[in-house]
Coordinates of N, CA, C and O in Angstrom, one line a residue:
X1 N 35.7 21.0 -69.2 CA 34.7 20.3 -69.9 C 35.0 18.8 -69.9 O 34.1 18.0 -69.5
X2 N 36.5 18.3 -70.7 CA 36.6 17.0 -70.1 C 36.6 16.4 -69.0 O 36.4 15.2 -69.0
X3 N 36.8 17.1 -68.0 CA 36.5 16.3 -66.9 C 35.3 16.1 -66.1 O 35.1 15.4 -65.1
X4 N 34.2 17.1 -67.0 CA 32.9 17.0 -66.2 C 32.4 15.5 -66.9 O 32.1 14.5 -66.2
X5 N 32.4 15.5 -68.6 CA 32.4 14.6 -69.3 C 32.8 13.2 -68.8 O 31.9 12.3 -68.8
X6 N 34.1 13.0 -68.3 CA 34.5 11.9 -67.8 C 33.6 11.3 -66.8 O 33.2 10.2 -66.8
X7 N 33.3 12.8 -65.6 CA 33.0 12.2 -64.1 C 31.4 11.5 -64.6 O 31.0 10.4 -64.0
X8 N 30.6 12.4 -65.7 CA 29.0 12.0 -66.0 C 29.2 10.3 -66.6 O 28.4 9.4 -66.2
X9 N 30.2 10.0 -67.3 CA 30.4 8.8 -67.8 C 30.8 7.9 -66.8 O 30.0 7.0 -66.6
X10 N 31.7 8.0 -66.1 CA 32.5 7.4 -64.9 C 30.7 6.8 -63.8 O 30.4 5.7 -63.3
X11 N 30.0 7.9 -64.0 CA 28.8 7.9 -63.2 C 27.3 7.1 -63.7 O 26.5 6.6 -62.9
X12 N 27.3 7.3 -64.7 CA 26.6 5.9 -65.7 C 27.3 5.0 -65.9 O 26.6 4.0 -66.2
X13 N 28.3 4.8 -65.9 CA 28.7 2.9 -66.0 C 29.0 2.4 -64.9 O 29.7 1.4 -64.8
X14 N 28.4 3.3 -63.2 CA 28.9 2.8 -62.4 C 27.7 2.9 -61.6 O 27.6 3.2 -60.4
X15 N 26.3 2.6 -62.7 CA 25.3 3.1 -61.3 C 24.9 2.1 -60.3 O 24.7 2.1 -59.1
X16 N 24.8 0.8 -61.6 CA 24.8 -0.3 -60.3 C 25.3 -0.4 -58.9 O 24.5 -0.5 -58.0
X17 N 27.0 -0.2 -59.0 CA 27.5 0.3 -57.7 C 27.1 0.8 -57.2 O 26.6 0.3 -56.1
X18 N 27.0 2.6 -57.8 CA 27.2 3.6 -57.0 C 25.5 3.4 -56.2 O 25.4 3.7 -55.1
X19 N 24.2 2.8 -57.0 CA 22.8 2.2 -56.3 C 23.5 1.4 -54.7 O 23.0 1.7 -53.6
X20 N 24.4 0.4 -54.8 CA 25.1 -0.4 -53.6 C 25.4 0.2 -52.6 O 24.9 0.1 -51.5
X21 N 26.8 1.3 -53.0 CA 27.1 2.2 -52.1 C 26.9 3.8 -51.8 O 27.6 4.6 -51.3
X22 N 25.7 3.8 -52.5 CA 25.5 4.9 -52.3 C 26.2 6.5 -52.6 O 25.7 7.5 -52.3
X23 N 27.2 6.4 -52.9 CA 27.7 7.6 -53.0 C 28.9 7.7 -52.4 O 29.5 8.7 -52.9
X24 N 29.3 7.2 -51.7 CA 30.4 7.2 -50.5 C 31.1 8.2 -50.9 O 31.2 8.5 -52.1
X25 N 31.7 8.8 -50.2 CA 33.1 9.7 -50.0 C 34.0 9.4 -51.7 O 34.3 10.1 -52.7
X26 N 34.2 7.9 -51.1 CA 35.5 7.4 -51.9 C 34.8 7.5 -53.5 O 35.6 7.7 -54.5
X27 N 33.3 7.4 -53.8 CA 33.1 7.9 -55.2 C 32.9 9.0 -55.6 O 32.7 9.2 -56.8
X28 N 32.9 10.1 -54.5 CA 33.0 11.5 -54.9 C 34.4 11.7 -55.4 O 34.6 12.0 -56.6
X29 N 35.4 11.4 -54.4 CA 36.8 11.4 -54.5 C 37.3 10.8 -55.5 O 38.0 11.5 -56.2
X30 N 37.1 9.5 -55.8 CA 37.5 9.0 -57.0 C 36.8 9.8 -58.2 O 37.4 9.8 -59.3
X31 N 35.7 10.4 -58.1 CA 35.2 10.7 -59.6 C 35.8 12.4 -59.9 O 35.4 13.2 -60.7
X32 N 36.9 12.4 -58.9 CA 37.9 14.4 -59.2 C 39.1 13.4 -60.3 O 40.1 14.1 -60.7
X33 N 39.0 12.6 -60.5 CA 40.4 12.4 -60.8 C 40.8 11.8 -62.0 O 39.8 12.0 -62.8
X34 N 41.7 11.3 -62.5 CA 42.0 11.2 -64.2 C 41.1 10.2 -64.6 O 40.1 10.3 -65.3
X35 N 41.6 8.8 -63.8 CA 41.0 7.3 -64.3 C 39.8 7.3 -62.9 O 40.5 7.6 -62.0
X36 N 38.8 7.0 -62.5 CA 38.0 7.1 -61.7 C 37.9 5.3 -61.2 O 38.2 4.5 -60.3
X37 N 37.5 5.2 -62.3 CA 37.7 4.0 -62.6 C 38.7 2.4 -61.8 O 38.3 1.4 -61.2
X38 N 40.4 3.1 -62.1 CA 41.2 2.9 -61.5 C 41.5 3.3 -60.4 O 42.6 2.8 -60.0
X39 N 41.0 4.2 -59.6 CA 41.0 4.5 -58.4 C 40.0 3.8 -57.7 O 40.1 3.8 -56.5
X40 N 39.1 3.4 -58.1 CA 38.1 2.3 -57.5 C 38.8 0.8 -57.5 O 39.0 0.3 -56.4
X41 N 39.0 0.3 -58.3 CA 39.9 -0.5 -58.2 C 40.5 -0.8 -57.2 O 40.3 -1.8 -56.4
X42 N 41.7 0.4 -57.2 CA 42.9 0.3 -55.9 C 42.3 0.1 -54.8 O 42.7 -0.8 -54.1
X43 N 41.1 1.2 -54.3 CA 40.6 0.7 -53.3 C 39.5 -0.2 -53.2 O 38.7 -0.2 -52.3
X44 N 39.4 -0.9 -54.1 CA 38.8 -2.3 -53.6 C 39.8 -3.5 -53.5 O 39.4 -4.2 -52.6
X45 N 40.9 -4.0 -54.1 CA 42.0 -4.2 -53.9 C 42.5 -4.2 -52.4 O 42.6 -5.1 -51.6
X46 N 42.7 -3.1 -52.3 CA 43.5 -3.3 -50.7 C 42.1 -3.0 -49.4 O 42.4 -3.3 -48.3
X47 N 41.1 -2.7 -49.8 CA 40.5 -2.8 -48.5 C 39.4 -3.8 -49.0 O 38.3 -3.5 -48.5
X48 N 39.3 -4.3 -49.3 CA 38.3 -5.6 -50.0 C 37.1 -5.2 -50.4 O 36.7 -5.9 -51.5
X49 N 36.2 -4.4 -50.0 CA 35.3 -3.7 -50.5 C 35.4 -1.9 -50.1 O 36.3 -1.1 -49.7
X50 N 34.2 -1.7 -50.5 CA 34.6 0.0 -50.8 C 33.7 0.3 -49.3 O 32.5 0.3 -49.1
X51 N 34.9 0.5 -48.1 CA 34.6 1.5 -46.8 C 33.8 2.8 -46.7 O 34.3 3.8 -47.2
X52 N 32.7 2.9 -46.1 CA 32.0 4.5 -46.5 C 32.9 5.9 -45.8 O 32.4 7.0 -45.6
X53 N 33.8 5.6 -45.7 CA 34.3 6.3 -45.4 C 36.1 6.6 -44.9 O 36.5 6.5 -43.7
X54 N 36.7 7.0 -45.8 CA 38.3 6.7 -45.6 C 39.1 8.2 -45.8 O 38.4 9.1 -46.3
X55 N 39.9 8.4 -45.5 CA 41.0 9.2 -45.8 C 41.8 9.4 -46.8 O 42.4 8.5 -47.4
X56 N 41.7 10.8 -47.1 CA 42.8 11.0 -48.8 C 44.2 10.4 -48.2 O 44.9 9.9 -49.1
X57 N 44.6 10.3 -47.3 CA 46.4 9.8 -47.9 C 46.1 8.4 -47.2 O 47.0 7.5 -47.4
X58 N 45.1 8.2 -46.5 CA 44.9 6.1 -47.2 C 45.2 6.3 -48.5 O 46.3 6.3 -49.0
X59 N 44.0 6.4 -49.0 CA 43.9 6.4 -50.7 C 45.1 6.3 -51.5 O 45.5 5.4 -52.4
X60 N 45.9 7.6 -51.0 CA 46.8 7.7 -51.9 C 48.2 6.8 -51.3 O 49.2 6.7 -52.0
X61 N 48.1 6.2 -50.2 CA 48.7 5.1 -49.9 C 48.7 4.0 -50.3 O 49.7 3.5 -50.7
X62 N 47.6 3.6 -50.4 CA 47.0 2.3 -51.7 C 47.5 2.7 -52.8 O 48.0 1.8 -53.5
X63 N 47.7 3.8 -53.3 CA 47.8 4.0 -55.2 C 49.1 3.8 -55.0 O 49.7 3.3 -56.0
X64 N 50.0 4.2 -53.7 CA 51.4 4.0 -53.8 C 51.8 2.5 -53.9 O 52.5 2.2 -54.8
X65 N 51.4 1.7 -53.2 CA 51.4 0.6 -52.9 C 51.1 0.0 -54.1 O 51.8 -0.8 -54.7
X66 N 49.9 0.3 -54.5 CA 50.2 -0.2 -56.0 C 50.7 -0.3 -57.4 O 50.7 -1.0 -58.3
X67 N 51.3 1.1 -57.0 CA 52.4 1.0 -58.1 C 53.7 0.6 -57.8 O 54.6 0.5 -58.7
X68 N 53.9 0.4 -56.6 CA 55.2 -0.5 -55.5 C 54.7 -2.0 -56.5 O 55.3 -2.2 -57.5
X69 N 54.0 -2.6 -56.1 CA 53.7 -3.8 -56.7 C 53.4 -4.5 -58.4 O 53.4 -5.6 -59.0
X70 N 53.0 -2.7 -58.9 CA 52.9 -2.8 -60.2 C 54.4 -2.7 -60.5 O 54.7 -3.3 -61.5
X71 N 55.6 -2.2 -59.9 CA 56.7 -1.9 -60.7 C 57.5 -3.0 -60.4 O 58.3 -3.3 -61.3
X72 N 57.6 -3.9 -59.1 CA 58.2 -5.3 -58.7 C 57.8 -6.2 -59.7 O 58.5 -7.0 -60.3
X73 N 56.4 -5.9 -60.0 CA 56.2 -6.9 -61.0 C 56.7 -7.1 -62.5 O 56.9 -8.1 -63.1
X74 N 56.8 -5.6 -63.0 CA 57.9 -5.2 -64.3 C 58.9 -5.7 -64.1 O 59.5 -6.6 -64.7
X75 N 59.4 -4.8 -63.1 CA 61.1 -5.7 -63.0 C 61.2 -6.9 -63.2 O 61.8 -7.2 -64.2
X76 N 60.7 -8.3 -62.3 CA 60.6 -9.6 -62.8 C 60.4 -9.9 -63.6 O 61.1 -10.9 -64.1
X77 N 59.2 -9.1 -64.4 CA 59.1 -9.6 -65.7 C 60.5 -8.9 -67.1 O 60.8 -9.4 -68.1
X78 N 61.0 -7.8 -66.4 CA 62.4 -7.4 -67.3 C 63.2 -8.4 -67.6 O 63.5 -8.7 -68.7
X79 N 64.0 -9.2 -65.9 CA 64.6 -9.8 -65.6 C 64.3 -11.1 -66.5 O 65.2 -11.4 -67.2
X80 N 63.2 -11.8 -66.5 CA 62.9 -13.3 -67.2 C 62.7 -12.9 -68.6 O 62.8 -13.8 -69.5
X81 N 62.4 -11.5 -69.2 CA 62.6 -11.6 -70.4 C 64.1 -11.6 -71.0 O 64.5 -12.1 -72.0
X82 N 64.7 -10.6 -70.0 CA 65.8 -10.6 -70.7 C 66.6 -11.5 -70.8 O 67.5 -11.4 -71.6
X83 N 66.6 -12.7 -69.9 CA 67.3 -13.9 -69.9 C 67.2 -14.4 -71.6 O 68.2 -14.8 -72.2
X84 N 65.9 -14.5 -72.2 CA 65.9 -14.9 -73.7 C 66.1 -14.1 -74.5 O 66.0 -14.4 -75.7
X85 N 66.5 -13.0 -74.1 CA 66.3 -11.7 -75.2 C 67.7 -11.9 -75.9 O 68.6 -12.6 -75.6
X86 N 67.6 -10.8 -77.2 CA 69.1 -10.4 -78.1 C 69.9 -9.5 -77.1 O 69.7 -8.9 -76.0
X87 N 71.0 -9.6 -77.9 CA 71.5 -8.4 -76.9 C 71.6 -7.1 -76.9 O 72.2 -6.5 -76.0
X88 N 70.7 -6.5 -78.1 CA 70.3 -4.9 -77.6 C 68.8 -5.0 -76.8 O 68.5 -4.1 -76.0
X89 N 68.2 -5.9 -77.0 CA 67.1 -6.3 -76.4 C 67.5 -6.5 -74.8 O 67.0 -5.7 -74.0
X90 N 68.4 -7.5 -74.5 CA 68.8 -7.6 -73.0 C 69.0 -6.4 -72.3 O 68.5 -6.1 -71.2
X91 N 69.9 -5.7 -73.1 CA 70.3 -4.4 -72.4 C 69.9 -3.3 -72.0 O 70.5 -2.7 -71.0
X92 N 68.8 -2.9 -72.9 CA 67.4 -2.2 -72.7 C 66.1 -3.3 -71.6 O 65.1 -2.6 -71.2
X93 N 66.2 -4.1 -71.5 CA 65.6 -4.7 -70.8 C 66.0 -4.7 -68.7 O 65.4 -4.5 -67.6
X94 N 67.3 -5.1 -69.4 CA 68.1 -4.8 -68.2 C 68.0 -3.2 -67.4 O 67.7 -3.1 -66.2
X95 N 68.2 -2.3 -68.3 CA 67.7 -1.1 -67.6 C 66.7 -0.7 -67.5 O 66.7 0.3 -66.7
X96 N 65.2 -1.1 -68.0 CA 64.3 -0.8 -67.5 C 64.0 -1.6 -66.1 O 63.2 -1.2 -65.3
X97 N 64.8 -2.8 -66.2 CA 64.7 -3.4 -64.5 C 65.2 -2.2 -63.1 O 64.8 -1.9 -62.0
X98 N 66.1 -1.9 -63.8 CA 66.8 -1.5 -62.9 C 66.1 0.1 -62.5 O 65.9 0.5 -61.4
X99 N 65.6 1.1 -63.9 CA 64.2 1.8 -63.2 C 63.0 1.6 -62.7 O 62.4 2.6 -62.4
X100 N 62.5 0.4 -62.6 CA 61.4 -0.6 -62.3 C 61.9 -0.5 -60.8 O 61.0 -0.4 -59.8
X101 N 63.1 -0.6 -60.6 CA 63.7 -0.5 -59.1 C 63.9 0.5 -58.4 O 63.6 0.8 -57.2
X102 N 64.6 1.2 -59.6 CA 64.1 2.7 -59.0 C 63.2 3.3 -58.1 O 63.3 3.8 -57.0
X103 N 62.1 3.1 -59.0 CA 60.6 3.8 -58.4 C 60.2 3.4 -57.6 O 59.6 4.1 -56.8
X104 N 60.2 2.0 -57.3 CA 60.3 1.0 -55.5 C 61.0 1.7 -54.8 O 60.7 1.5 -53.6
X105 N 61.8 2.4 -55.0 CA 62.7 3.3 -53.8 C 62.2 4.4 -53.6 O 61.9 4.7 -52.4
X106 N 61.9 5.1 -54.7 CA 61.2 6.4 -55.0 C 59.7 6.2 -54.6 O 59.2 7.3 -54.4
X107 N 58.9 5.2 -54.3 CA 57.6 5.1 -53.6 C 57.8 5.0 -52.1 O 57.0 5.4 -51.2
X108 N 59.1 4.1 -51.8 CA 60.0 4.2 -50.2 C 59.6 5.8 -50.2 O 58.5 6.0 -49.7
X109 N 60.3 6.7 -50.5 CA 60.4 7.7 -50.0 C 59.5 8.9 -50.1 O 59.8 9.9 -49.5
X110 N 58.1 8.7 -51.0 CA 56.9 8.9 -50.6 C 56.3 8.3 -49.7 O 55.5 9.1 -49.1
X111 N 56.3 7.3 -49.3 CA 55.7 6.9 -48.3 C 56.6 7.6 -46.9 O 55.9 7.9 -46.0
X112 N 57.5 7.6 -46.8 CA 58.4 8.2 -45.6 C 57.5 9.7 -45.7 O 56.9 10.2 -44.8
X113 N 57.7 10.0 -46.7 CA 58.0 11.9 -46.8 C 55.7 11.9 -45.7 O 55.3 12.4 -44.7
X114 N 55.2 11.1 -46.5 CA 53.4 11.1 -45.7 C 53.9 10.7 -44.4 O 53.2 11.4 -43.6
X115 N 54.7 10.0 -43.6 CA 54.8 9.4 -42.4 C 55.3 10.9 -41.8 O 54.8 11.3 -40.8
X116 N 56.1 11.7 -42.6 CA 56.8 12.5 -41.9 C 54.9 14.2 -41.5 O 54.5 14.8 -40.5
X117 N 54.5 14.2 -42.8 CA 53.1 14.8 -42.6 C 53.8 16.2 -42.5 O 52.9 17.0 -42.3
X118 N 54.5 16.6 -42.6 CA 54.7 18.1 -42.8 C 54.4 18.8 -44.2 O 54.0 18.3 -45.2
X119 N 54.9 20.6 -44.0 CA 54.5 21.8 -44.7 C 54.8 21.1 -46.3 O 54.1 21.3 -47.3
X120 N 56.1 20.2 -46.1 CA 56.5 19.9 -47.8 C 56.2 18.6 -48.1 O 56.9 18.1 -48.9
X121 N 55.0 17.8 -47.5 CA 55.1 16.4 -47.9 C 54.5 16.5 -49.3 O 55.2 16.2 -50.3
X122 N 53.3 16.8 -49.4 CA 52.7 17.5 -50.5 C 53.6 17.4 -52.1 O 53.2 16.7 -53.0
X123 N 54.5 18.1 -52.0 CA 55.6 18.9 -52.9 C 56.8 17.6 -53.1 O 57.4 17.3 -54.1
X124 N 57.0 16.9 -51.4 CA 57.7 15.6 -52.1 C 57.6 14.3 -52.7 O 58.3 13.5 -53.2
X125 N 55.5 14.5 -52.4 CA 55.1 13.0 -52.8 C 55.3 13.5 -54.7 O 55.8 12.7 -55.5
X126 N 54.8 14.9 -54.8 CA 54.6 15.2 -56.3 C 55.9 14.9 -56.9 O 55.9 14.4 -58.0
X127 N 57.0 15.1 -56.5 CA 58.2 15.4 -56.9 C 59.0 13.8 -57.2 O 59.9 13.5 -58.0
X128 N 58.2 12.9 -56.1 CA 58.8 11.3 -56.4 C 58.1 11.0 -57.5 O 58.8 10.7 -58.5
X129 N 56.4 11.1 -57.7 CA 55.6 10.4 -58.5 C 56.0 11.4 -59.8 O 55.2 11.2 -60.7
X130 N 56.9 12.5 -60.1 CA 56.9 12.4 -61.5 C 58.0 12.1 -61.8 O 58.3 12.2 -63.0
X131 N 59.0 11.7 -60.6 CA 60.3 11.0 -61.4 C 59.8 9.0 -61.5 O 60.5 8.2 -62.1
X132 N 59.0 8.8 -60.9 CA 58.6 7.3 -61.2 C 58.0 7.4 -62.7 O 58.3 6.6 -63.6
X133 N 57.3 8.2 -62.7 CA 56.7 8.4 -64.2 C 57.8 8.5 -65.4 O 57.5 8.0 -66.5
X134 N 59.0 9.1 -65.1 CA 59.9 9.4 -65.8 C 60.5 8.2 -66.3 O 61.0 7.7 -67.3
X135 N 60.5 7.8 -65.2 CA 61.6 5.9 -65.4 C 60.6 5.1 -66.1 O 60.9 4.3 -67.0
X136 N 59.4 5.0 -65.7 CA 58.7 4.3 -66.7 C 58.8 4.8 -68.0 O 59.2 4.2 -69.0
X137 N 58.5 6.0 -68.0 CA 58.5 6.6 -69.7 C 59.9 6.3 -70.4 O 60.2 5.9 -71.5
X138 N 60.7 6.4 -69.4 CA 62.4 6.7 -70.0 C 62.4 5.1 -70.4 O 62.9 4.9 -71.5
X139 N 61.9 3.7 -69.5 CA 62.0 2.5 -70.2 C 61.6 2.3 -71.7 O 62.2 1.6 -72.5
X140 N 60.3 3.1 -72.2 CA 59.9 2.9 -73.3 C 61.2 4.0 -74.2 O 60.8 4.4 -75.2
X141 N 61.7 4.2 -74.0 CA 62.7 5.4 -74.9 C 63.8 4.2 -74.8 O 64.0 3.7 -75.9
X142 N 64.5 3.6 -73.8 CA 65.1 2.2 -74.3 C 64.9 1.4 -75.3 O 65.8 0.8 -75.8
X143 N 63.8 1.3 -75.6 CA 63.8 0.8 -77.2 C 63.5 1.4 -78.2 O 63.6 0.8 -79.3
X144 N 62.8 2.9 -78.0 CA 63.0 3.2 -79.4 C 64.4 3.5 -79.9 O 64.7 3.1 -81.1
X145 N 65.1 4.1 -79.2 CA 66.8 4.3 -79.9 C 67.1 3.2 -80.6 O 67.2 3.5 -81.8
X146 N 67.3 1.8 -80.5 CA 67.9 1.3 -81.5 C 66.8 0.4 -82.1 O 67.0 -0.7 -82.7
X147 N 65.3 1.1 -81.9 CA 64.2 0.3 -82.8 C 64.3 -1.0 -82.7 O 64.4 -1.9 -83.5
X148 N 64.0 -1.2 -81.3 CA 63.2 -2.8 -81.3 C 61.9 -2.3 -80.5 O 61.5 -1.3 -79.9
X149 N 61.3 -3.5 -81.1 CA 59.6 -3.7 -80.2 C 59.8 -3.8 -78.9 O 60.7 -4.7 -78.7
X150 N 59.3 -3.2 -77.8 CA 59.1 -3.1 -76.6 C 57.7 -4.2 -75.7 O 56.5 -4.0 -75.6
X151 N 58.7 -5.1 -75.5 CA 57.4 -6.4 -74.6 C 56.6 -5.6 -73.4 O 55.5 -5.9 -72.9
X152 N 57.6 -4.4 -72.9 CA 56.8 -3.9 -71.7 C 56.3 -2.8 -72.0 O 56.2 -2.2 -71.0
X153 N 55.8 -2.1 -72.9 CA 55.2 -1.1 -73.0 C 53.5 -0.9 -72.7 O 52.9 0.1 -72.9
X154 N 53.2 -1.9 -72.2 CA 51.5 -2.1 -71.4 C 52.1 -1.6 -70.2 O 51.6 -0.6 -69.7
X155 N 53.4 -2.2 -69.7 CA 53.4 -2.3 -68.4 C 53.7 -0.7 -67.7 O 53.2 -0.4 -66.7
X156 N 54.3 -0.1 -68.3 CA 55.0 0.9 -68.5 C 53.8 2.2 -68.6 O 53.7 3.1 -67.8
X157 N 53.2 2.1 -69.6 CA 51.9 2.8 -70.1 C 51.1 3.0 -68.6 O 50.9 4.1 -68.2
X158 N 50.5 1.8 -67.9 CA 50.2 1.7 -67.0 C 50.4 2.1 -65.5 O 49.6 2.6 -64.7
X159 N 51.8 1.9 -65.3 CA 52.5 2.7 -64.7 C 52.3 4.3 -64.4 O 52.3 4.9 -63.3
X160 N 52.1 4.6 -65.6 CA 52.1 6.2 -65.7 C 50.8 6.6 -65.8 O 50.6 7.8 -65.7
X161 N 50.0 5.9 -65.9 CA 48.6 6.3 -65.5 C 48.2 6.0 -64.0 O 47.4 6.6 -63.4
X162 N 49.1 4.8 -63.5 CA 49.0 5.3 -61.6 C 49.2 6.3 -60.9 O 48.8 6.6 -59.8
X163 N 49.8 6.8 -62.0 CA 51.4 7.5 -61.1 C 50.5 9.0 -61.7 O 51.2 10.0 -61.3
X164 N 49.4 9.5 -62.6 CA 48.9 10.2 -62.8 C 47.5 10.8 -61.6 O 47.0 11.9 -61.2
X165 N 47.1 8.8 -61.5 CA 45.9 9.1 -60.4 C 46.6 9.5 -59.0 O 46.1 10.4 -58.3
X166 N 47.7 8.8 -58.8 CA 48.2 9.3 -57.4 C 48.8 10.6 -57.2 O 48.9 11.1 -56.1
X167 N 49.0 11.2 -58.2 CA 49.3 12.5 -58.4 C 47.8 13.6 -58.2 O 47.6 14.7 -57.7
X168 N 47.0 13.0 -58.8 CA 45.7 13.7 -58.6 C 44.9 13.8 -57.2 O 44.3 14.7 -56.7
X169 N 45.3 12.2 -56.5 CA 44.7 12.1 -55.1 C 46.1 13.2 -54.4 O 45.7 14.0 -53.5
X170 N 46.9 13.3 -54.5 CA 48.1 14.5 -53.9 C 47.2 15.5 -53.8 O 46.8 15.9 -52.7
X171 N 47.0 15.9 -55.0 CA 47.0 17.4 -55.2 C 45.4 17.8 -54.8 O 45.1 18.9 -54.3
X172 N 44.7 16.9 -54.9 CA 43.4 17.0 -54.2 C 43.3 16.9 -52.7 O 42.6 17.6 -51.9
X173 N 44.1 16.0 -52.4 CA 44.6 16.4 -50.6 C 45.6 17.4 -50.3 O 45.4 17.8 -49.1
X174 N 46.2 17.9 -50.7 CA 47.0 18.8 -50.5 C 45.9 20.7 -50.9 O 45.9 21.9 -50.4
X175 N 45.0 20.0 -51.8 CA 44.1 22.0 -51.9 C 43.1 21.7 -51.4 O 42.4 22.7 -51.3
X176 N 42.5 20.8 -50.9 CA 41.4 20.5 -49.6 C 41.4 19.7 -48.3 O 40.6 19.0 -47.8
X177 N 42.7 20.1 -48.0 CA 43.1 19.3 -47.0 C 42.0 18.3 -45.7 O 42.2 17.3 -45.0
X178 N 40.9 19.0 -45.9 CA 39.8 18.8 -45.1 C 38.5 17.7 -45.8 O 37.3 17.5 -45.3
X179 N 38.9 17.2 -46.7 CA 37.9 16.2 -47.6 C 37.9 14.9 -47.0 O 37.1 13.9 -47.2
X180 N 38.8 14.9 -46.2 CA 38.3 13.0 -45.6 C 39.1 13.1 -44.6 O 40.2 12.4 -44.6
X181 N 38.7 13.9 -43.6 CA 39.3 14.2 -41.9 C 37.8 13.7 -41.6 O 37.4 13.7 -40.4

């Protein structure tokens, strides 16, 4: 029920558009998924406007790539905060850099596991994007232990709503393998 709800909503604040492009692929595809929204986004972002016609693991290439770029961007910003920070502040700071880094590796190896295209890529993209989710979530658990305010908790929050849509373009490529061949 929620998600029909979403897609009817997603579909009235987007009719202007969707009047433009008619319907494309990429708005059917984007409107299966959590944030519709933000999956329009990504691909206008990386392909500059909305192509009538693309492939689920483009897509979900783009969503990787941008949370590659969303999490470089945390980290720098961990790094320059923690330079002014206290020192339970730094140190919790400091480690969420360092999972910020993490998930840049962990999106490396989703992206390898799609180049590779086999029986388990499926199963390893899922298996990266919920340990990326984990390190963002686990940064926000860095400050609540010793109760300080968390400067990155937008960034983080965000994070894991990528890393929800890229999970949904997965699994929607992986049980209809045949949606954008």
């Amino acid at each position: 029920m929620a998600k029909s709800v979403q897609l009817a909503l997603f579909l009235l604040l987007s009719y202007q558009f969707l009047s433009f492009v008619s319907a494309t692929p990429i708005v059917n595809f984007c409107g299966q998924i959590h944030d519709p929204r933000l999956c329009m986004n990504v691909v206008n972002t990386f392909s500059g406007a909305f192509p009538s016609a693309i492939n689920a693991q483009a897509m979900l290439r783009m969503h990787l790539d941008a949370i590659s770029k969303r999490c470089v961007s945390a980290k720098t910003r961990a790094l320059r905060l923690a330079n002014r920070a206290g020192r339970n502040t730094k140190m919790s700071l400091k480690t969420c850099a360092e999972l910020y880094n993490n998930a840049v590796d962990l999106i490396g190896v989703s992206m390898r596991a799609l180049n590779a295209n086999d029986a388990q890529t499926g199963q390893m993209v899922q298996i990266m994007l919920q340990e990326i989710r984990q390190s963002a979530q686990q940064c926000d658990v860095q400050f609540q232990r010793p109760g300080l305010s968390n400067p990155l908790s937008h960034v983080s929050g965000s994070i894991v709503k990528m890393t929800v849509n890229a999970n949904d373009l997965n699994n929607l490529m992986n049980t209809n393998p045949t949606l954008f061949h």
